Coordinates of N, CA, C and O in Angstrom, one line a residue:
M1 N 0.8 -1.2 0.0 CA 0.0 0.0 0.0 C 0.9 1.2 0.0 O 1.9 1.3 0.7
A2 N 0.5 2.2 -0.8 CA 1.3 3.5 -0.9 C 1.2 4.3 0.4 O 0.2 4.3 1.1
S3 N 2.3 4.9 0.7 CA 2.3 5.8 1.9 C 1.5 7.1 1.6 O 1.4 7.5 0.4
P4 N 1.0 7.7 2.6 CA 0.2 8.9 2.4 C 1.1 10.0 1.7 O 0.5 10.8 0.9
V5 N 2.4 10.1 2.0 CA 3.2 11.1 1.4 C 3.4 10.8 -0.1 O 3.2 11.7 -0.9
A6 N 3.6 9.6 -0.4 CA 3.8 9.2 -1.8 C 2.5 9.4 -2.6 O 2.5 9.9 -3.7
Q7 N 1.3 9.1 -1.9 CA 0.0 9.3 -2.6 C -0.2 10.8 -2.9 O -0.7 11.1 -4.0
E8 N 0.2 11.6 -2.0 CA 0.0 13.0 -2.2 C 1.0 13.5 -3.3 O 0.6 14.4 -4.1
M9 N 2.2 13.0 -3.3 CA 3.1 13.4 -4.4 C 2.6 13.0 -5.8 O 2.6 13.8 -6.7
V10 N 2.0 11.8 -5.8 CA 1.4 11.3 -7.1 C 0.3 12.3 -7.5 O 0.2 12.7 -8.6
R11 N -0.6 12.6 -6.5 CA -1.7 13.4 -6.8 C -1.3 14.8 -7.3 O -1.8 15.3 -8.3
R12 N -0.3 15.4 -6.6 CA 0.1 16.8 -6.9 C 0.9 16.8 -8.2 O 0.8 17.7 -9.0
A13 N 1.7 15.8 -8.5 CA 2.5 15.7 -9.7 C 1.5 15.6 -10.9 O 1.7 16.2 -12.0
T14 N 0.5 14.7 -10.7 CA -0.5 14.5 -11.8 C -1.3 15.8 -12.1 O -1.5 16.1 -13.2
L15 N -1.7 16.5 -11.0 CA -2.4 17.7 -11.2 C -1.6 18.7 -11.9 O -2.1 19.5 -12.8
L16 N -0.3 18.8 -11.6 CA 0.6 19.7 -12.3 C 0.7 19.4 -13.8 O 0.5 20.2 -14.6
L17 N 1.0 18.1 -14.1 CA 1.1 17.8 -15.5 C -0.2 18.0 -16.3 O -0.2 18.4 -17.4
E18 N -1.3 17.7 -15.6 CA -2.6 17.9 -16.3 C -2.9 19.4 -16.4 O -3.7 19.7 -17.3
G19 N -2.4 20.2 -15.6 CA -2.7 21.6 -15.6 C -1.8 22.4 -16.5 O -2.0 23.6 -16.7
L20 N -0.8 21.8 -17.1 CA 0.1 22.5 -18.0 C -0.3 22.3 -19.5 O -0.8 21.2 -19.8
P21 N 0.0 23.3 -20.3 CA -0.2 23.1 -21.7 C 0.7 21.9 -22.2 O 1.7 21.7 -21.5
T22 N 0.4 21.2 -23.2 CA 1.1 20.1 -23.7 C 2.6 20.3 -23.9 O 3.4 19.5 -23.4
D23 N 3.0 21.4 -24.4 CA 4.4 21.7 -24.7 C 5.2 21.9 -23.3 O 6.3 21.4 -23.2
Q24 N 4.5 22.5 -22.4 CA 5.2 22.7 -21.1 C 5.2 21.4 -20.3 O 6.2 21.1 -19.6
A25 N 4.2 20.5 -20.4 CA 4.2 19.2 -19.7 C 5.3 18.4 -20.3 O 6.1 17.7 -19.6
A26 N 5.5 18.5 -21.6 CA 6.6 17.7 -22.3 C 8.0 18.2 -21.8 O 8.9 17.5 -21.6
Q27 N 8.1 19.6 -21.6 CA 9.4 20.2 -21.1 C 9.7 19.7 -19.7 O 10.8 19.6 -19.3
A28 N 8.7 19.4 -18.9 CA 8.8 19.1 -17.5 C 9.1 17.6 -17.3 O 9.5 17.2 -16.2
T29 N 8.8 16.8 -18.3 CA 8.9 15.3 -18.1 C 10.1 14.7 -18.8 O 10.5 15.1 -19.9
F30 N 10.6 13.7 -18.1 CA 11.8 12.9 -18.6 C 11.6 11.4 -18.3 O 10.8 11.1 -17.5
D31 N 12.3 10.6 -19.0 CA 12.3 9.2 -18.7 C 12.9 9.0 -17.3 O 13.8 9.7 -16.9
V32 N 12.4 8.0 -16.6 CA 12.9 7.7 -15.2 C 14.4 7.4 -15.2 O 15.1 7.6 -14.2
D33 N 14.9 6.8 -16.3 CA 16.3 6.5 -16.4 C 17.2 7.6 -17.0 O 18.4 7.3 -17.2
D34 N 16.6 8.7 -17.3 CA 17.4 9.8 -17.8 C 18.5 10.2 -16.8 O 18.3 10.3 -15.6
P35 N 19.8 10.3 -17.3 CA 20.9 10.6 -16.5 C 20.8 11.9 -15.7 O 21.4 12.1 -14.6
Y36 N 20.0 12.8 -16.2 CA 19.7 14.1 -15.5 C 19.1 13.9 -14.2 O 19.2 14.7 -13.3
R37 N 18.4 12.8 -14.0 CA 17.7 12.5 -12.7 C 18.7 12.4 -11.5 O 18.4 12.8 -10.4
I38 N 19.9 11.9 -11.8 CA 20.8 11.8 -10.7 C 21.9 12.9 -10.7 O 22.8 12.9 -9.9
D39 N 21.7 13.9 -11.6 CA 22.6 15.1 -11.6 C 21.9 16.1 -10.7 O 20.7 16.2 -10.6
W40 N 22.7 17.0 -10.0 CA 22.1 18.0 -9.2 C 23.0 19.2 -9.1 O 24.2 19.1 -9.3
A41 N 22.4 20.3 -8.8 CA 23.2 21.6 -8.6 C 22.4 22.5 -7.6 O 21.1 22.3 -7.5
Y42 N 23.1 23.3 -7.0 CA 22.4 24.3 -6.1 C 22.8 25.7 -6.5 O 22.5 26.7 -5.8
Y43 N 23.4 25.9 -7.7 CA 23.9 27.2 -8.2 C 23.2 27.4 -9.5 O 22.7 26.4 -10.1
P44 N 23.2 28.6 -10.0 CA 22.6 28.8 -11.4 C 23.5 28.1 -12.4 O 24.7 28.4 -12.5
R45 N 23.0 27.1 -13.0 CA 23.8 26.2 -13.9 C 24.4 27.0 -15.0 O 25.5 26.6 -15.4
E46 N 23.8 28.1 -15.5 CA 24.4 28.9 -16.5 C 25.7 29.4 -16.2 O 26.6 29.6 -17.0
M47 N 25.9 29.7 -14.9 CA 27.2 30.3 -14.4 C 28.4 29.3 -14.6 O 29.5 29.7 -14.7
A48 N 28.0 28.0 -14.7 CA 29.0 27.0 -14.9 C 29.1 26.4 -16.3 O 29.7 25.5 -16.6
G49 N 28.3 27.1 -17.2 CA 28.3 26.7 -18.6 C 27.3 25.6 -18.8 O 27.3 25.0 -19.9
D50 N 26.5 25.2 -17.8 CA 25.5 24.1 -18.0 C 24.2 24.8 -18.4 O 24.0 26.0 -18.3
K51 N 23.3 23.9 -18.8 CA 21.9 24.3 -19.1 C 21.0 23.6 -18.2 O 21.0 22.4 -18.1
A52 N 20.2 24.4 -17.5 CA 19.2 23.8 -16.6 C 18.2 23.0 -17.5 O 17.8 23.5 -18.6
Q53 N 17.7 21.9 -17.0 CA 16.7 21.1 -17.7 C 15.4 21.1 -16.9 O 15.4 21.2 -15.6
G54 N 14.3 20.9 -17.5 CA 13.0 20.9 -16.9 C 12.3 22.2 -17.3 O 12.6 22.8 -18.2
L55 N 11.2 22.4 -16.5 CA 10.3 23.6 -16.8 C 10.6 24.7 -15.8 O 10.4 24.5 -14.6
P56 N 11.0 25.9 -16.3 CA 11.3 27.0 -15.4 C 10.0 27.7 -14.9 O 9.1 27.8 -15.7
L57 N 10.0 28.1 -13.7 CA 8.9 28.8 -13.1 C 8.6 30.1 -14.0 O 7.4 30.4 -14.1
E58 N 9.6 30.7 -14.5 CA 9.4 32.0 -15.2 C 8.6 31.8 -16.4 O 8.1 32.8 -16.9
D59 N 8.4 30.6 -16.9 CA 7.6 30.4 -18.1 C 6.2 30.1 -17.7 O 5.3 29.8 -18.6
L60 N 5.8 30.1 -16.4 CA 4.5 29.7 -16.0 C 3.7 30.9 -15.5 O 4.2 31.8 -15.0
K61 N 2.4 30.7 -15.7 CA 1.4 31.7 -15.2 C 1.2 31.3 -13.8 O 1.5 30.3 -13.3
H62 N 0.5 32.2 -13.0 CA 0.3 32.1 -11.6 C -0.3 30.7 -11.2 O 0.1 30.0 -10.3
P63 N -1.4 30.3 -11.9 CA -2.0 29.0 -11.5 C -1.1 27.8 -11.7 O -1.1 26.9 -10.8
E64 N -0.3 27.8 -12.7 CA 0.6 26.7 -12.9 C 1.8 26.8 -11.9 O 2.2 25.7 -11.4
R65 N 2.2 28.0 -11.6 CA 3.3 28.1 -10.5 C 2.8 27.5 -9.2 O 3.5 26.9 -8.5
T66 N 1.5 27.8 -8.9 CA 0.9 27.3 -7.7 C 0.9 25.8 -7.7 O 1.2 25.2 -6.6
L67 N 0.7 25.2 -8.8 CA 0.7 23.7 -8.9 C 2.1 23.2 -8.6 O 2.3 22.2 -7.9
V68 N 3.1 23.9 -9.1 CA 4.5 23.5 -8.8 C 4.8 23.6 -7.3 O 5.3 22.7 -6.7
Y69 N 4.4 24.8 -6.7 CA 4.6 25.0 -5.3 C 3.9 23.9 -4.5 O 4.4 23.4 -3.4
R70 N 2.7 23.5 -4.9 CA 2.0 22.4 -4.2 C 2.8 21.1 -4.2 O 2.8 20.3 -3.3
L71 N 3.4 20.8 -5.4 CA 4.2 19.6 -5.5 C 5.4 19.7 -4.5 O 5.7 18.8 -3.8
V72 N 6.1 20.9 -4.5 CA 7.2 21.1 -3.6 C 6.8 20.9 -2.2 O 7.4 20.2 -1.4
E73 N 5.6 21.5 -1.8 CA 5.1 21.3 -0.4 C 4.9 19.9 0.0 O 5.0 19.5 1.1
S74 N 4.6 19.0 -1.0 CA 4.3 17.6 -0.7 C 5.5 16.9 -0.2 O 5.4 15.8 0.4
G75 N 6.7 17.4 -0.5 CA 7.9 16.7 -0.1 C 8.7 17.4 1.0 O 9.8 16.9 1.3
V76 N 8.1 18.4 1.6 CA 8.8 19.1 2.7 C 7.8 19.5 3.7 O 6.6 19.6 3.5
S77 N 8.3 19.9 4.9 CA 7.4 20.4 6.0 C 7.0 21.8 5.6 O 7.6 22.5 4.8
H78 N 5.9 22.3 6.3 CA 5.5 23.7 6.1 C 6.7 24.7 6.4 O 6.9 25.7 5.8
H79 N 7.4 24.3 7.5 CA 8.5 25.1 7.9 C 9.6 25.2 6.8 O 10.1 26.3 6.5
T80 N 9.9 24.1 6.2 CA 10.9 24.0 5.2 C 10.4 24.7 3.9 O 11.2 25.4 3.3
F81 N 9.1 24.6 3.6 CA 8.6 25.3 2.4 C 8.7 26.8 2.6 O 9.1 27.6 1.7
A82 N 8.5 27.3 3.9 CA 8.7 28.7 4.1 C 10.1 29.2 3.9 O 10.4 30.3 3.4
K83 N 11.0 28.3 4.3 CA 12.5 28.6 4.1 C 12.8 28.7 2.6 O 13.5 29.6 2.1
I84 N 12.2 27.7 1.8 CA 12.4 27.7 0.4 C 11.9 29.0 -0.2 O 12.5 29.6 -1.1
A85 N 10.7 29.4 0.1 CA 10.1 30.6 -0.4 C 10.9 31.8 -0.1 O 11.1 32.7 -0.9
S86 N 11.5 31.9 1.1 CA 12.3 33.0 1.5 C 13.6 33.0 0.7 O 14.1 34.1 0.3
I87 N 14.2 31.8 0.6 CA 15.5 31.7 -0.2 C 15.2 32.2 -1.6 O 16.0 33.0 -2.2
M88 N 14.1 31.8 -2.2 CA 13.8 32.2 -3.6 C 13.6 33.7 -3.7 O 14.1 34.4 -4.6
S89 N 12.9 34.3 -2.7 CA 12.7 35.7 -2.7 C 13.9 36.6 -2.6 O 14.0 37.7 -3.0
L90 N 15.0 36.0 -2.1 CA 16.2 36.7 -1.9 C 17.0 36.9 -3.2 O 18.0 37.6 -3.3
E91 N 16.6 36.2 -4.3 CA 17.2 36.4 -5.6 C 17.2 37.8 -6.0 O 18.2 38.3 -6.5
Q92 N 16.1 38.5 -5.9 CA 16.1 39.9 -6.3 C 16.9 40.8 -5.4 O 17.5 41.7 -5.9
V93 N 17.0 40.5 -4.1 CA 17.8 41.2 -3.2 C 19.3 41.0 -3.6 O 20.1 42.0 -3.7
L94 N 19.7 39.8 -3.9 CA 21.1 39.5 -4.4 C 21.4 40.2 -5.7 O 22.4 40.8 -5.8
N95 N 20.4 40.3 -6.5 CA 20.6 41.0 -7.8 C 20.9 42.4 -7.5 O 21.8 43.0 -8.1
G96 N 20.2 43.1 -6.6 CA 20.4 44.4 -6.3 C 21.8 44.6 -5.6 O 22.5 45.6 -5.9
M97 N 22.2 43.7 -4.8 CA 23.5 43.8 -4.1 C 24.6 43.6 -5.1 O 25.7 44.2 -4.9
E98 N 24.4 42.9 -6.2 CA 25.4 42.7 -7.3 C 25.3 43.9 -8.3 O 26.1 43.9 -9.2
G99 N 24.5 44.8 -8.0 CA 24.5 46.0 -8.9 C 23.6 45.9 -10.1 O 23.8 46.7 -11.0
Y100 N 22.6 45.0 -10.1 CA 21.7 44.9 -11.3 C 22.5 44.8 -12.6 O 22.1 45.4 -13.6
G101 N 23.6 44.1 -12.6 CA 24.4 44.0 -13.7 C 24.0 43.0 -14.8 O 22.8 42.7 -14.9
K102 N 24.9 42.5 -15.5 CA 24.6 41.6 -16.6 C 24.0 40.3 -16.2 O 23.4 39.6 -17.0
N103 N 24.0 40.0 -14.9 CA 23.4 38.7 -14.5 C 22.0 38.9 -14.1 O 21.4 38.0 -13.4
I104 N 21.3 39.9 -14.5 CA 19.9 40.2 -14.1 C 19.0 39.0 -14.4 O 18.1 38.7 -13.6
N105 N 19.3 38.3 -15.5 CA 18.4 37.1 -15.8 C 18.7 35.9 -14.9 O 17.9 35.0 -14.8
L106 N 19.9 35.9 -14.3 CA 20.3 34.8 -13.5 C 19.7 34.9 -12.1 O 19.5 33.9 -11.3
R107 N 19.4 36.1 -11.7 CA 19.0 36.4 -10.3 C 17.5 36.8 -10.3 O 17.2 38.0 -10.3
N108 N 16.6 35.9 -10.3 CA 15.2 36.1 -10.1 C 14.5 34.9 -9.7 O 15.0 33.8 -9.9
A109 N 13.4 35.0 -9.0 CA 12.7 33.9 -8.4 C 12.0 33.0 -9.4 O 11.4 32.0 -9.0
G110 N 12.1 33.4 -10.6 CA 11.5 32.5 -11.7 C 12.5 31.5 -12.2 O 12.2 30.7 -13.0
R111 N 13.8 31.6 -11.8 CA 14.9 30.7 -12.3 C 15.0 29.5 -11.5 O 16.1 29.1 -11.0
Y112 N 13.9 28.8 -11.3 CA 13.8 27.5 -10.6 C 13.1 26.6 -11.5 O 12.2 27.0 -12.2
W113 N 13.5 25.3 -11.6 CA 13.0 24.3 -12.5 C 12.4 23.1 -11.8 O 12.9 22.7 -10.8
V114 N 11.3 22.6 -12.4 CA 10.7 21.4 -12.0 C 10.9 20.4 -13.1 O 10.8 20.7 -14.3
A115 N 11.1 19.1 -12.6 CA 11.3 18.0 -13.6 C 10.6 16.8 -12.9 O 10.8 16.5 -11.8
I116 N 9.9 16.0 -13.8 CA 9.3 14.8 -13.3 C 9.8 13.7 -14.2 O 9.8 13.8 -15.4
F117 N 10.3 12.6 -13.5 CA 11.0 11.5 -14.2 C 10.1 10.3 -14.1 O 9.8 9.8 -13.0
G118 N 9.6 9.8 -15.3 CA 8.7 8.7 -15.3 C 7.3 9.2 -15.1 O 7.0 10.4 -15.1
E119 N 6.4 8.3 -14.9 CA 4.9 8.6 -14.7 C 4.6 8.5 -13.3 O 4.7 7.5 -12.7
P120 N 4.0 9.6 -12.7 CA 3.6 9.6 -11.3 C 2.6 8.5 -11.1 O 1.5 8.5 -11.8
S121 N 2.9 7.6 -10.2 CA 2.0 6.4 -10.0 C 2.3 5.8 -8.7 O 3.4 5.9 -8.1
E122 N 1.3 5.1 -8.1 CA 1.5 4.3 -6.9 C 2.2 3.0 -7.1 O 2.5 2.3 -6.2
T123 N 2.5 2.7 -8.4 CA 3.2 1.5 -8.7 C 4.4 1.9 -9.6 O 4.3 2.9 -10.3
G124 N 5.4 1.1 -9.6 CA 6.6 1.4 -10.4 C 7.5 2.5 -9.8 O 7.3 2.9 -8.6
T125 N 8.4 3.0 -10.6 CA 9.4 3.9 -10.1 C 9.2 5.2 -10.9 O 9.0 5.3 -12.1
W126 N 9.2 6.3 -10.1 CA 9.2 7.7 -10.7 C 9.9 8.6 -9.7 O 10.2 8.2 -8.6
A127 N 10.2 9.8 -10.2 CA 10.9 10.8 -9.3 C 10.5 12.2 -9.7 O 10.0 12.4 -10.8
W128 N 10.9 13.1 -8.9 CA 10.7 14.5 -9.2 C 11.8 15.3 -8.5 O 12.4 14.9 -7.6
R129 N 12.1 16.5 -9.1 CA 13.1 17.4 -8.6 C 12.6 18.8 -8.8 O 11.9 19.1 -9.7
Y130 N 13.1 19.7 -7.9 CA 12.9 21.1 -7.9 C 14.2 21.7 -7.6 O 14.9 21.4 -6.6
E131 N 14.7 22.6 -8.5 CA 16.0 23.1 -8.4 C 16.2 24.5 -8.9 O 15.6 24.9 -9.8
G132 N 17.1 25.2 -8.2 CA 17.5 26.6 -8.6 C 18.6 27.0 -7.7 O 19.1 26.2 -6.9
H133 N 18.8 28.3 -7.7 CA 19.9 28.9 -6.9 C 19.6 28.6 -5.4 O 18.7 29.2 -4.8
H134 N 20.5 27.8 -4.8 CA 20.4 27.5 -3.4 C 19.2 26.6 -2.9 O 18.9 26.6 -1.7
V135 N 18.6 26.0 -3.9 CA 17.5 25.1 -3.6 C 17.7 23.9 -4.5 O 17.7 24.0 -5.7
S136 N 17.8 22.7 -3.9 CA 17.8 21.5 -4.7 C 17.1 20.4 -3.9 O 17.6 19.9 -2.9
L137 N 16.0 19.9 -4.5 CA 15.2 18.9 -3.8 C 15.0 17.7 -4.8 O 14.7 18.0 -6.0
H138 N 15.1 16.5 -4.3 CA 14.9 15.3 -5.1 C 14.1 14.3 -4.4 O 14.4 14.1 -3.2
H139 N 13.2 13.7 -5.0 CA 12.4 12.6 -4.4 C 12.3 11.5 -5.4 O 11.9 11.7 -6.5
T140 N 12.5 10.2 -4.9 CA 12.3 9.1 -5.7 C 11.3 8.2 -5.1 O 11.4 7.9 -3.9
I141 N 10.3 7.8 -5.8 CA 9.2 7.0 -5.3 C 9.2 5.6 -6.0 O 9.2 5.6 -7.3
V142 N 9.2 4.5 -5.3 CA 9.1 3.2 -5.8 C 8.0 2.4 -5.2 O 7.9 2.3 -4.0
D143 N 7.1 2.0 -6.0 CA 5.9 1.2 -5.6 C 5.2 1.8 -4.4 O 4.9 1.2 -3.4
G144 N 4.9 3.1 -4.5 CA 4.2 3.9 -3.5 C 4.9 4.2 -2.3 O 4.3 4.7 -1.3
Q145 N 6.2 4.1 -2.3 CA 7.0 4.5 -1.1 C 8.1 5.5 -1.5 O 8.8 5.3 -2.5
V146 N 8.2 6.6 -0.7 CA 9.3 7.5 -1.0 C 10.6 6.8 -0.5 O 10.7 6.7 0.7
V147 N 11.4 6.4 -1.4 CA 12.6 5.7 -1.0 C 13.9 6.5 -0.9 O 14.8 6.1 -0.3
A148 N 13.8 7.7 -1.4 CA 14.9 8.7 -1.3 C 14.4 10.1 -1.5 O 13.6 10.4 -2.3
S149 N 14.9 10.9 -0.6 CA 14.7 12.4 -0.6 C 16.0 13.1 -0.6 O 16.2 14.0 0.2
T150 N 16.9 12.6 -1.4 CA 18.2 13.2 -1.4 C 18.8 13.1 -2.9 O 18.3 12.3 -3.6
P151 N 19.7 13.9 -3.2 CA 20.3 15.0 -2.4 C 19.3 16.1 -2.2 O 18.3 16.3 -2.9
R152 N 19.5 16.8 -1.1 CA 18.7 18.0 -0.7 C 19.7 19.0 -0.3 O 20.6 18.8 0.5
F153 N 19.5 20.2 -0.8 CA 20.3 21.3 -0.4 C 19.5 22.6 -0.3 O 18.7 22.9 -1.1
L154 N 19.7 23.3 0.8 CA 19.1 24.7 1.0 C 20.3 25.6 1.4 O 21.0 25.2 2.4
G155 N 20.4 26.7 0.8 CA 21.4 27.7 1.1 C 20.8 29.0 1.0 O 19.6 29.1 0.6
S156 N 21.5 30.0 1.4 CA 20.9 31.4 1.3 C 22.0 32.4 1.0 O 23.0 32.4 1.7
N157 N 21.8 33.2 0.0 CA 22.7 34.3 -0.3 C 21.8 35.5 -0.8 O 21.2 35.4 -1.8
P158 N 21.8 36.5 0.0 CA 22.5 36.7 1.3 C 21.9 35.8 2.4 O 20.8 35.4 2.3
A159 N 22.8 35.5 3.4 CA 22.3 34.7 4.5 C 21.3 35.5 5.4 O 20.5 34.9 6.0
R160 N 21.4 36.8 5.4 CA 20.5 37.6 6.2 C 20.4 39.0 5.5 O 21.3 39.5 4.9
V161 N 19.3 39.6 5.7 CA 19.0 40.9 5.2 C 18.8 41.8 6.5 O 17.9 41.5 7.3
M162 N 19.7 42.8 6.7 CA 19.7 43.6 7.9 C 18.9 44.9 7.7 O 18.9 45.4 6.6
H163 N 18.3 45.3 8.8 CA 17.7 46.6 8.8 C 17.8 47.2 10.2 O 17.4 46.6 11.2
H164 N 18.5 48.4 10.3 CA 18.8 49.0 11.6 C 19.4 48.0 12.6 O 19.1 48.0 13.7
G165 N 20.4 47.3 12.1 CA 21.1 46.4 13.0 C 20.4 45.1 13.3 O 20.9 44.3 14.1
H166 N 19.3 44.8 12.7 CA 18.5 43.6 13.0 C 18.3 42.8 11.8 O 18.0 43.4 10.7
A167 N 18.4 41.5 11.9 CA 18.1 40.6 10.7 C 16.6 40.6 10.5 O 15.8 40.1 11.3
M168 N 16.2 41.1 9.3 CA 14.8 41.1 9.0 C 14.4 39.8 8.3 O 13.3 39.3 8.5
V169 N 15.3 39.3 7.5 CA 15.1 38.0 6.8 C 16.4 37.2 7.0 O 17.5 37.6 6.8
R170 N 16.2 36.0 7.5 CA 17.3 35.0 7.8 C 16.8 33.6 7.7 O 16.5 33.0 8.7
P171 N 16.6 33.1 6.4 CA 15.9 31.9 6.2 C 16.5 30.7 6.9 O 15.8 29.8 7.3
L172 N 17.8 30.6 7.1 CA 18.4 29.4 7.7 C 19.1 29.7 9.0 O 20.1 29.2 9.4
A173 N 18.4 30.6 9.8 CA 18.9 31.0 11.1 C 19.2 29.8 12.0 O 20.2 29.7 12.6
D174 N 18.2 28.8 12.1 CA 18.4 27.7 12.9 C 19.6 26.8 12.5 O 20.4 26.4 13.3
E175 N 19.8 26.7 11.2 CA 20.9 25.9 10.7 C 22.2 26.6 10.9 O 23.2 25.9 11.2
E176 N 22.2 27.9 10.9 CA 23.5 28.7 11.1 C 23.9 28.5 12.6 O 25.0 28.5 12.9

């Protein structure tokens, strides 16, 4: 019998794929044996000369982005999802700190990708990942059980945003 977490992942991944236009659903899906499934990064891949794969948030309208966020929520606690949302929001702050230079396209909260490997199901093997600057989540589901939720990385740059000597935003305070 499938675990409740795996069942929810199946449900949310299916809703996401069904809610996307055909071309975007195709961009988000890969074969479960695709070598990209076991590749991971926590940095903007373009900075290393790589190309991110999957469907970027920046190509989605609000309802479809919400479906991606719901899939992400299925694999983490509410507390961790709040950290992820904070980390993503700091991309624009980092862009400003870097002087709004030539990397303006690298530093925005839309530069996160979702990828689904195989067909979401309570039987067989499938996986999904969500990845971008300082966020890398991976989940593998086999016969209705989440068998791996790794690698997982959360980082923050900047680590804190100060105002009058106090940290206003510090997503990873407990970890620090």
